[in-house]
Short mmCIF file of C-alpha atoms and ligand atoms in Angstrom, two decimals:
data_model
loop_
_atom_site.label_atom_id
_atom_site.label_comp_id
_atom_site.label_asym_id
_atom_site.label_seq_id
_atom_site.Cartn_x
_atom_site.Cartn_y
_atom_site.Cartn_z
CA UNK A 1 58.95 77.23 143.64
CA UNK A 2 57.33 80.46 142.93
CA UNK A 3 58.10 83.21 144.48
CA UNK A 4 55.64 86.21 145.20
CA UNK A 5 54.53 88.77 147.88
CA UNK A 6 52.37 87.34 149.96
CA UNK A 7 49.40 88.40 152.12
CA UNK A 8 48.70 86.65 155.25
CA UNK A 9 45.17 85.99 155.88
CA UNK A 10 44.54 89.75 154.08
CA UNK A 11 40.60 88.97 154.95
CA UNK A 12 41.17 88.71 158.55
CA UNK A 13 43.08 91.98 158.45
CA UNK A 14 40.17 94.03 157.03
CA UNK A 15 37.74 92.38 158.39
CA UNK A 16 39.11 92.80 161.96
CA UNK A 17 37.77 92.13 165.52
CA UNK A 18 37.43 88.56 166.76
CA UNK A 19 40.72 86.40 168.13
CA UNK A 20 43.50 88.37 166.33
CA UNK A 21 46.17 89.90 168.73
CA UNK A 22 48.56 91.25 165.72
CA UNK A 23 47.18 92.54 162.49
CA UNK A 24 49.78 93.99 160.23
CA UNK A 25 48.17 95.30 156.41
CA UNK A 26 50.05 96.76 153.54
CA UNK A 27 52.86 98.00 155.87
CA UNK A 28 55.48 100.05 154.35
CA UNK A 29 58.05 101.36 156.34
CA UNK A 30 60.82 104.11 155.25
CA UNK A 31 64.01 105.10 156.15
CA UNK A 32 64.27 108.54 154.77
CA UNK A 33 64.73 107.44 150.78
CA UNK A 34 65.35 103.95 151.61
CA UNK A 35 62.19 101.57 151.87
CA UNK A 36 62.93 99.09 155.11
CA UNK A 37 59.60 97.54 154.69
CA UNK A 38 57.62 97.23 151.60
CA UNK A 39 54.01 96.58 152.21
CA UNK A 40 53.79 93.26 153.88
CA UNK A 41 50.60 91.85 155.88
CA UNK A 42 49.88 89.05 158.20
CA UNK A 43 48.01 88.64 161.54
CA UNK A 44 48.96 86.12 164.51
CA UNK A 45 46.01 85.04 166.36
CA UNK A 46 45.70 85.26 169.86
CA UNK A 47 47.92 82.48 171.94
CA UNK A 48 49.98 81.53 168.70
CA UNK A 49 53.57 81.99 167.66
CA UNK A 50 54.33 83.53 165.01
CA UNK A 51 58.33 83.60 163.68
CA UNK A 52 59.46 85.88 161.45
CA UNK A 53 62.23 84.28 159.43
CA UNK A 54 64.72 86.63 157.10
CA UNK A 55 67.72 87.44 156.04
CA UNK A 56 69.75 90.41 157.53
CA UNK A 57 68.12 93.56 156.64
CA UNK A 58 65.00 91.83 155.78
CA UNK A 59 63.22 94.58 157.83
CA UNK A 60 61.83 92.13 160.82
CA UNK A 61 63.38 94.35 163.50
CA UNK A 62 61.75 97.62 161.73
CA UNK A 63 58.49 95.45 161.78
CA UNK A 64 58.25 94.53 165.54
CA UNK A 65 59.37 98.98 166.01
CA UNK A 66 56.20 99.44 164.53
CA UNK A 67 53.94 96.73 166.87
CA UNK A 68 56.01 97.74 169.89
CA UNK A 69 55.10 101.17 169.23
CA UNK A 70 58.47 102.96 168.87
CA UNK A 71 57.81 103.77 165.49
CA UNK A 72 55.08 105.59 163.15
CA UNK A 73 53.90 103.23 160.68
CA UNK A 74 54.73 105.07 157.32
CA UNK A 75 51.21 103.49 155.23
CA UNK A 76 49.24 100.75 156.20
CA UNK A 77 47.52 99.42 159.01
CA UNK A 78 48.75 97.70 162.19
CA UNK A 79 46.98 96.79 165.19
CA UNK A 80 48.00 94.74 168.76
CA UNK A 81 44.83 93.69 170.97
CA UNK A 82 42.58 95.83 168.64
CA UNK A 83 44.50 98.43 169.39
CA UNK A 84 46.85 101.14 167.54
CA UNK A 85 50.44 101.29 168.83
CA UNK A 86 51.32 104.16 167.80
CA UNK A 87 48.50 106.21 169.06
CA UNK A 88 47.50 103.74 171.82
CA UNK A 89 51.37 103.44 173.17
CA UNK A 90 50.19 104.36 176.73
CA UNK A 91 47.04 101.79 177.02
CA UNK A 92 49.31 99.09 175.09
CA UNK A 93 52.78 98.97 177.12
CA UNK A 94 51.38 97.35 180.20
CA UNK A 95 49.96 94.41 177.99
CA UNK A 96 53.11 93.95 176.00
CA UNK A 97 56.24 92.27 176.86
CA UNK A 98 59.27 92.77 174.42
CA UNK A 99 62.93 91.64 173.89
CA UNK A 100 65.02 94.08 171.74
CA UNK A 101 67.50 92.66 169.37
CA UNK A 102 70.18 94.89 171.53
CA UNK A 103 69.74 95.19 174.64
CA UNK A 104 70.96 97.36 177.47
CA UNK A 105 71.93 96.73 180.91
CA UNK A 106 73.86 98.55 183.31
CA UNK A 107 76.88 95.89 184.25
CA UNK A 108 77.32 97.18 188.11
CA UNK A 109 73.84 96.31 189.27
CA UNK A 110 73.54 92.58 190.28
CA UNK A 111 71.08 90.17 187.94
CA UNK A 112 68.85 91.04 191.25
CA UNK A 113 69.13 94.26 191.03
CA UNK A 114 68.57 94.55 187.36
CA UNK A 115 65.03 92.39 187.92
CA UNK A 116 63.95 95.23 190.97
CA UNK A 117 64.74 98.49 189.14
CA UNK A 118 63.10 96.78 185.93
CA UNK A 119 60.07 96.22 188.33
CA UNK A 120 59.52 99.31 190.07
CA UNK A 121 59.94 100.88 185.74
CA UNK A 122 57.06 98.96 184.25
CA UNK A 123 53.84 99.69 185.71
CA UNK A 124 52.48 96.22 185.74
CA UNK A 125 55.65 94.59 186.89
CA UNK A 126 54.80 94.19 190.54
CA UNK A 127 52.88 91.06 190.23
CA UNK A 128 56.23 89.13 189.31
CA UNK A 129 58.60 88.37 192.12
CA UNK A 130 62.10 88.80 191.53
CA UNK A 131 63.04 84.90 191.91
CA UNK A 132 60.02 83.45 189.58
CA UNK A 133 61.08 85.62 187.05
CA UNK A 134 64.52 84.34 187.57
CA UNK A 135 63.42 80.53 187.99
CA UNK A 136 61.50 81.03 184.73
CA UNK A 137 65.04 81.38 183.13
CA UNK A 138 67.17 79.41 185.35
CA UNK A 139 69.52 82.32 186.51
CA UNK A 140 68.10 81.91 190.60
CA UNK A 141 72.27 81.21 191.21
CA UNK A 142 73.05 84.49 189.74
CA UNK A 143 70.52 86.69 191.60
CA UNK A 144 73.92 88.32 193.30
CA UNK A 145 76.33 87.78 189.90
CA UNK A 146 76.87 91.29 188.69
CA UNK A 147 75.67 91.69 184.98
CA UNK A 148 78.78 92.27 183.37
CA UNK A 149 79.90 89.14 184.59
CA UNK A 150 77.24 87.34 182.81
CA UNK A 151 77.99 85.67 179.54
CA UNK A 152 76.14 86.44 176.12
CA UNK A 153 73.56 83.70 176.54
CA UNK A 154 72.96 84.43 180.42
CA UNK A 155 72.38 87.83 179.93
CA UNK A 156 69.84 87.08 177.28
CA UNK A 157 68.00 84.75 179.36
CA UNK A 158 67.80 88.01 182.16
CA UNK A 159 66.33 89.83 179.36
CA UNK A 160 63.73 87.38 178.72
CA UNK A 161 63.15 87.29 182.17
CA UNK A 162 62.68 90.72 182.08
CA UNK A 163 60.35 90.94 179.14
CA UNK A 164 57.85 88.27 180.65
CA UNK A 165 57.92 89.92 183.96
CA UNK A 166 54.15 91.45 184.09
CA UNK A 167 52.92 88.38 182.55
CA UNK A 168 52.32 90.31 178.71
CA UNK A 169 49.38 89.54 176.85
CA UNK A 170 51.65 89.59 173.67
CA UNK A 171 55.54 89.18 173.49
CA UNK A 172 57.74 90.13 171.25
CA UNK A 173 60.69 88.33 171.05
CA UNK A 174 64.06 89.60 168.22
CA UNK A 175 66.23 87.09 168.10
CA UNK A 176 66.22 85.82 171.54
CA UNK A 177 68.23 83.20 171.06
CA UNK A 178 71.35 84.70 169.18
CA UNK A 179 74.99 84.17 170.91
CA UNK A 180 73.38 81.29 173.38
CA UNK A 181 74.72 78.02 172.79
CA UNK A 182 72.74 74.90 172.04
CA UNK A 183 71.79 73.97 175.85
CA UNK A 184 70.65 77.33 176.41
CA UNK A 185 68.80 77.63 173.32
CA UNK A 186 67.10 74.69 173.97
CA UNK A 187 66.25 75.98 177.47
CA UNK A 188 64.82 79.08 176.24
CA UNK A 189 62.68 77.40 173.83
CA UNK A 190 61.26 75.71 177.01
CA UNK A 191 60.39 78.89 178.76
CA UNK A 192 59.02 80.35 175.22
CA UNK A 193 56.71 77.16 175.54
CA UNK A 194 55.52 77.28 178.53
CA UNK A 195 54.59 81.30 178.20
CA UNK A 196 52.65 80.00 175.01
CA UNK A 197 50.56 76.86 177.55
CA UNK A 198 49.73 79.99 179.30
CA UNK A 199 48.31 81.43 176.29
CA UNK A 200 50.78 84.07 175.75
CA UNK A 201 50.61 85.79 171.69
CA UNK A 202 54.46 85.68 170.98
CA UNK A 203 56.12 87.03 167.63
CA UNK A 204 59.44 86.15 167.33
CA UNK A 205 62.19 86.42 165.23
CA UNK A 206 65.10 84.45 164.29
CA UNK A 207 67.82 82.87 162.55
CA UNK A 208 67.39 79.46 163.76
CA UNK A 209 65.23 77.44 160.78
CA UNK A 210 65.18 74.99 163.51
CA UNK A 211 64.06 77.18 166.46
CA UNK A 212 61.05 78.66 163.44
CA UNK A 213 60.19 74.59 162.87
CA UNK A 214 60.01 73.63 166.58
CA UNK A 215 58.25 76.69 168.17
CA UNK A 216 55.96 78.33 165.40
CA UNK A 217 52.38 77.64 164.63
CA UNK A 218 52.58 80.03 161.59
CA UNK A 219 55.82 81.57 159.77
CA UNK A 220 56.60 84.25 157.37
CA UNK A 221 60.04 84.47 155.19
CA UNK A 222 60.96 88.18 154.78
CA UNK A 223 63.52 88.76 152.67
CA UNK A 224 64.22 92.92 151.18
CA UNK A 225 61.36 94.19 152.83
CA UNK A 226 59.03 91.98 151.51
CA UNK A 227 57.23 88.83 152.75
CA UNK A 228 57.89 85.65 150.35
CA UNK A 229 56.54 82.63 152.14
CA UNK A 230 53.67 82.06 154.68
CA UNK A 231 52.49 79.47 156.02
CA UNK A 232 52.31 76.66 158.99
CA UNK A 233 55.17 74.75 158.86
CA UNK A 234 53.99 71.67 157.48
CA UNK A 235 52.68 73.96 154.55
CA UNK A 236 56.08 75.64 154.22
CA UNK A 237 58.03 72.46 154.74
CA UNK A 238 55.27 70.52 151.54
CA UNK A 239 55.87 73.60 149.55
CA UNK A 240 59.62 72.50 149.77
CA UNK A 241 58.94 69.50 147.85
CA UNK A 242 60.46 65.69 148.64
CA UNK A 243 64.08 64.79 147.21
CA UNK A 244 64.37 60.99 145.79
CA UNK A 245 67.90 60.49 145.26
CA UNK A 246 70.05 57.09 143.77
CA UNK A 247 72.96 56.33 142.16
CA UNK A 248 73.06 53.66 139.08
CA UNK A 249 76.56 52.15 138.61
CA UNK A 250 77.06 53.14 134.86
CA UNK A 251 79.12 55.80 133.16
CA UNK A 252 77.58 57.93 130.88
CA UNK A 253 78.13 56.49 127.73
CA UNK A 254 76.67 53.08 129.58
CA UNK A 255 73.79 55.20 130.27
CA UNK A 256 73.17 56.24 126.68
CA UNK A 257 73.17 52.58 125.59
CA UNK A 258 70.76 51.24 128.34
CA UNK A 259 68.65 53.73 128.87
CA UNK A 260 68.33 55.45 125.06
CA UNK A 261 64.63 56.92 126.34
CA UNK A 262 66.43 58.24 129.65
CA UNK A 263 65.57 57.83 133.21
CA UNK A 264 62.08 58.00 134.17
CA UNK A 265 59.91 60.55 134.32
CA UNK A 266 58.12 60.85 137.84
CA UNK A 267 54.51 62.29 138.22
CA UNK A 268 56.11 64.77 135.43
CA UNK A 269 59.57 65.31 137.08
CA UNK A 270 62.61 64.86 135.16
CA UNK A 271 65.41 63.94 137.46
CA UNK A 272 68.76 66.15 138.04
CA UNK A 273 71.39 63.77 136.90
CA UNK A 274 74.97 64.71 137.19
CA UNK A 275 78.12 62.14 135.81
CA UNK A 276 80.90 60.43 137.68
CA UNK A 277 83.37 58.39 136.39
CA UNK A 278 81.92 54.81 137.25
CA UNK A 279 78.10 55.98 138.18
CA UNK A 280 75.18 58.76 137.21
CA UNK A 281 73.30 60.48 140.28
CA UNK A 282 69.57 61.31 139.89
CA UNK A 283 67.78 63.44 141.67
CA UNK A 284 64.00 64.36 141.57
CA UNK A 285 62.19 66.92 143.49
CA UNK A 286 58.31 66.18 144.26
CA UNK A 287 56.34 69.20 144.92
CA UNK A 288 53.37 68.71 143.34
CA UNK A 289 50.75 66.23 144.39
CA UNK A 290 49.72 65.26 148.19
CA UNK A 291 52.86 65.54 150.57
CA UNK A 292 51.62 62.77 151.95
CA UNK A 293 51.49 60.01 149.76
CA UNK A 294 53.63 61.72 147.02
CA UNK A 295 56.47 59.85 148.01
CA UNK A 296 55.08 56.43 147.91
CA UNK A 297 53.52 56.95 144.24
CA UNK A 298 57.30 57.95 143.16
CA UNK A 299 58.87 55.01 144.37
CA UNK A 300 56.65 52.96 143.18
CA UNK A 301 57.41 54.57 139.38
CA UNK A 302 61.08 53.97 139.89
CA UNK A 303 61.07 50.61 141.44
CA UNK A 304 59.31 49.14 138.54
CA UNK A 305 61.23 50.73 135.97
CA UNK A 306 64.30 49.03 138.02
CA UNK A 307 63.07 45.66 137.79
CA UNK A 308 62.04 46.05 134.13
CA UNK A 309 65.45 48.00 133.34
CA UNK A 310 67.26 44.97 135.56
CA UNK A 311 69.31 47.70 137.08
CA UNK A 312 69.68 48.68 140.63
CA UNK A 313 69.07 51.84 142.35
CA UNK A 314 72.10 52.13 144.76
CA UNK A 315 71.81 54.36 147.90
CA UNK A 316 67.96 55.15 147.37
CA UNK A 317 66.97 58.44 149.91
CA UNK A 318 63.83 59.81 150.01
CA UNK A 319 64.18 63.09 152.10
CA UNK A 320 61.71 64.73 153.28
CA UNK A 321 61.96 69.10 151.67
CA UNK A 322 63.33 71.31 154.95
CA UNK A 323 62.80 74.63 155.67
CA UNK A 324 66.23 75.41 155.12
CA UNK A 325 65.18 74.12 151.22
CA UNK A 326 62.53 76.85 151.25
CA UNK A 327 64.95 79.28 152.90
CA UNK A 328 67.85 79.32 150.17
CA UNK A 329 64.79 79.36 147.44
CA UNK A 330 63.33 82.51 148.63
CA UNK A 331 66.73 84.46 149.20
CA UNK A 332 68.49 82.50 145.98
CA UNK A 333 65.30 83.21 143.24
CA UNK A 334 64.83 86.89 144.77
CA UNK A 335 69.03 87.74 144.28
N1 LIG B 401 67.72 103.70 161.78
C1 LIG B 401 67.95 103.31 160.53
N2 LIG B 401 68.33 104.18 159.58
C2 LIG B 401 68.52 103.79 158.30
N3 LIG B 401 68.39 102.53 157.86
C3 LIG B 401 68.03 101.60 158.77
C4 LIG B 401 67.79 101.93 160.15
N4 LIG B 401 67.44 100.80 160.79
C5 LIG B 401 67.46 99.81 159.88
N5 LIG B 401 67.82 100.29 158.65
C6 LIG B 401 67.91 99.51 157.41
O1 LIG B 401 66.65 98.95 157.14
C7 LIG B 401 66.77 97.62 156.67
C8 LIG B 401 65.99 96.69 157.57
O2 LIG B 401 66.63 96.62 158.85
P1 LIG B 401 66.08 95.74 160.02
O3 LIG B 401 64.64 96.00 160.18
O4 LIG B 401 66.96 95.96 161.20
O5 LIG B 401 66.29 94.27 159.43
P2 LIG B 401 66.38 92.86 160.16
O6 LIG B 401 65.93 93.03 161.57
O7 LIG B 401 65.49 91.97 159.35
O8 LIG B 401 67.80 92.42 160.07
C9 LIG B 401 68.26 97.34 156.62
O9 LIG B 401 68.69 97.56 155.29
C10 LIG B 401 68.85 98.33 157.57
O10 LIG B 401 70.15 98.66 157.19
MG1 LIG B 402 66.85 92.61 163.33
#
């Protein structure tokens, strides 16, 4: 797969205005010599998720410091609501909701207390009551549970609760899963949807592949600083090409006499093949062509050059490319 920066919709960016609630262009972003960010651009249009996908140090939490307004932008252009956070910090907060990476709480208060002082802080906060916010993350038992008696996962889910509180226009969301186990990362995921049927812009980082493929409408892979795949996930996922897998019960001097032109060529693919003692393993990878019937036309090549070959094509798997696929290509080509 080819590998290169990417711009996201660069058109949209410059031509600004319309539906767009983020608009990020030719960000770079430095740490005094060293270059966190290095000129990336994409936009998320209003009511969609966006996920940020990347390795550690990628630069996705220098990023959202940027659209949060907490930090300068060092060049380039970034706007939330039409608006500049930096300069427009003030008119911005009340319409932004946003879960850091680390966050702080102070372990005495109760999860009640922590939802009140949090409300009376944020200007806009008053219109959330302390127990929807804490139905919206299932934590109404723990209203009187000091925080430090919270685990990991619970006291993420207060800190989501927290961040949704005035109902934001746009939420940012750094790895708001991270340290929950599976039930409560599935749980969260709920509450992330629902925000989004209300028509809530959320950017969101993450870790997860999976929690990228089940929640985003568009996603970015950042890896160094730099943006390396974008797309919807279907386009990501296609990019990632299908696998067609089988064994053949011959050794590899068997192969040589049976099959002296090789194993077939598929819409231009040569298989993979790797050597046991007693069998060969092919493998092909289909990226080109429609993702949709690519499949089909392959097994259709292979089939018939089974029957004509008289030789069978043990454990046959097609599998569809994952986002994990994509994932270790980006990082693996770019090392
Ligand atoms: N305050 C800072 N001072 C110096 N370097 C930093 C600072 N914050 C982050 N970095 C560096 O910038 C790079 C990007 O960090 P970060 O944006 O936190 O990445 P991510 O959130 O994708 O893991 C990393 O190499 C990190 O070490
Ligand atoms: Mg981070």
């Amino acid at each position: 797969m080819e590998t290169r920066q990417i711009n996201c919709r660069p058109g949209e960016v410059a031509g600004r205005g319309h539906d767009l609630a983020i608009e990020v262009g030719g960000l770079h972003q430095r740490y005094g010599s060293f270059e966190a960010v290095r000129g990336i651009s994409f936009s998320v249009r209003q009511g969609e998720l966006f996920a940020l996908l990347g390795t550690n140090g990628a630069g996705k939490t220098t990023t959202m410091e940027v659209l949060e307004g907490f930090a300068k932008p060092g060049d380039g252009q970034v706007r939330v609501l039409g608006l500049d956070p930096w300069r427009q910090r003030r008119a911005l907060r009340p319409r932004m909701g946003i879960l850091h990476q680390d966050a702080g709480f102070i372990g005495d208060l109760t999860v009640a207390e922590t939802v009140d002082m949090w409300r009376g802080m944020s200007a806009d906060a008053g219109r959330g009551t302390i127990d929807n916010a804490l139905a919206l993350v299932d934590l109404e038992n723990k209203a009187k549970t000091k925080v430090r008696q919270l685990s990991g996962g619970q006291k993420r889910r207060l800190d989501l609760a927290l961040a949704v509180l005035a109902r934001p226009e746009v939420l940012f969301l750094d790895e708001p899963t991270t340290g929950m186990d599976p039930e409560a990362r599935v749980a969260t995921w709920r509450v992330i949807q629902s925000l989004r049927t209300e028509g809530t812009t959320v950017l969101l980082t993450t870790h997860y592949l999976e929690e990228a493929e089940r929640l985003a409408d568009h996603l970015a892979i950042m890896h160094e600083g730099r943006i390396h795949t974008y797309g919807t996930v279907d386009e990501v996922v296609a990019a990632a090409g299908d696998q067609v897998t089988f064994r053949l019960a011959v050794s590899a001097a068997e192969a040589k006499t049976r099959f002296p032109q090789g194993l077939p060529f598929v819409a231009g693919n040569a298989p993979l093949v790797t050597y046991a003692a007693d069998h060969l393993q092919a493998v092909y990878t289909l990226d080109d062509g429609h993702p949709g019937d690519r499949a089909q036309a392959a097994m259709r090549t292979l089939l018939s050059w089974s029957d004509q070959s008289g030789v069978t094509l043990e454990r046959l798997e097609v599998r569809r490319g994952t986002l994990e696929d994509v994932f270790m290509r980006v990082v693996g080509e770019v090392r």
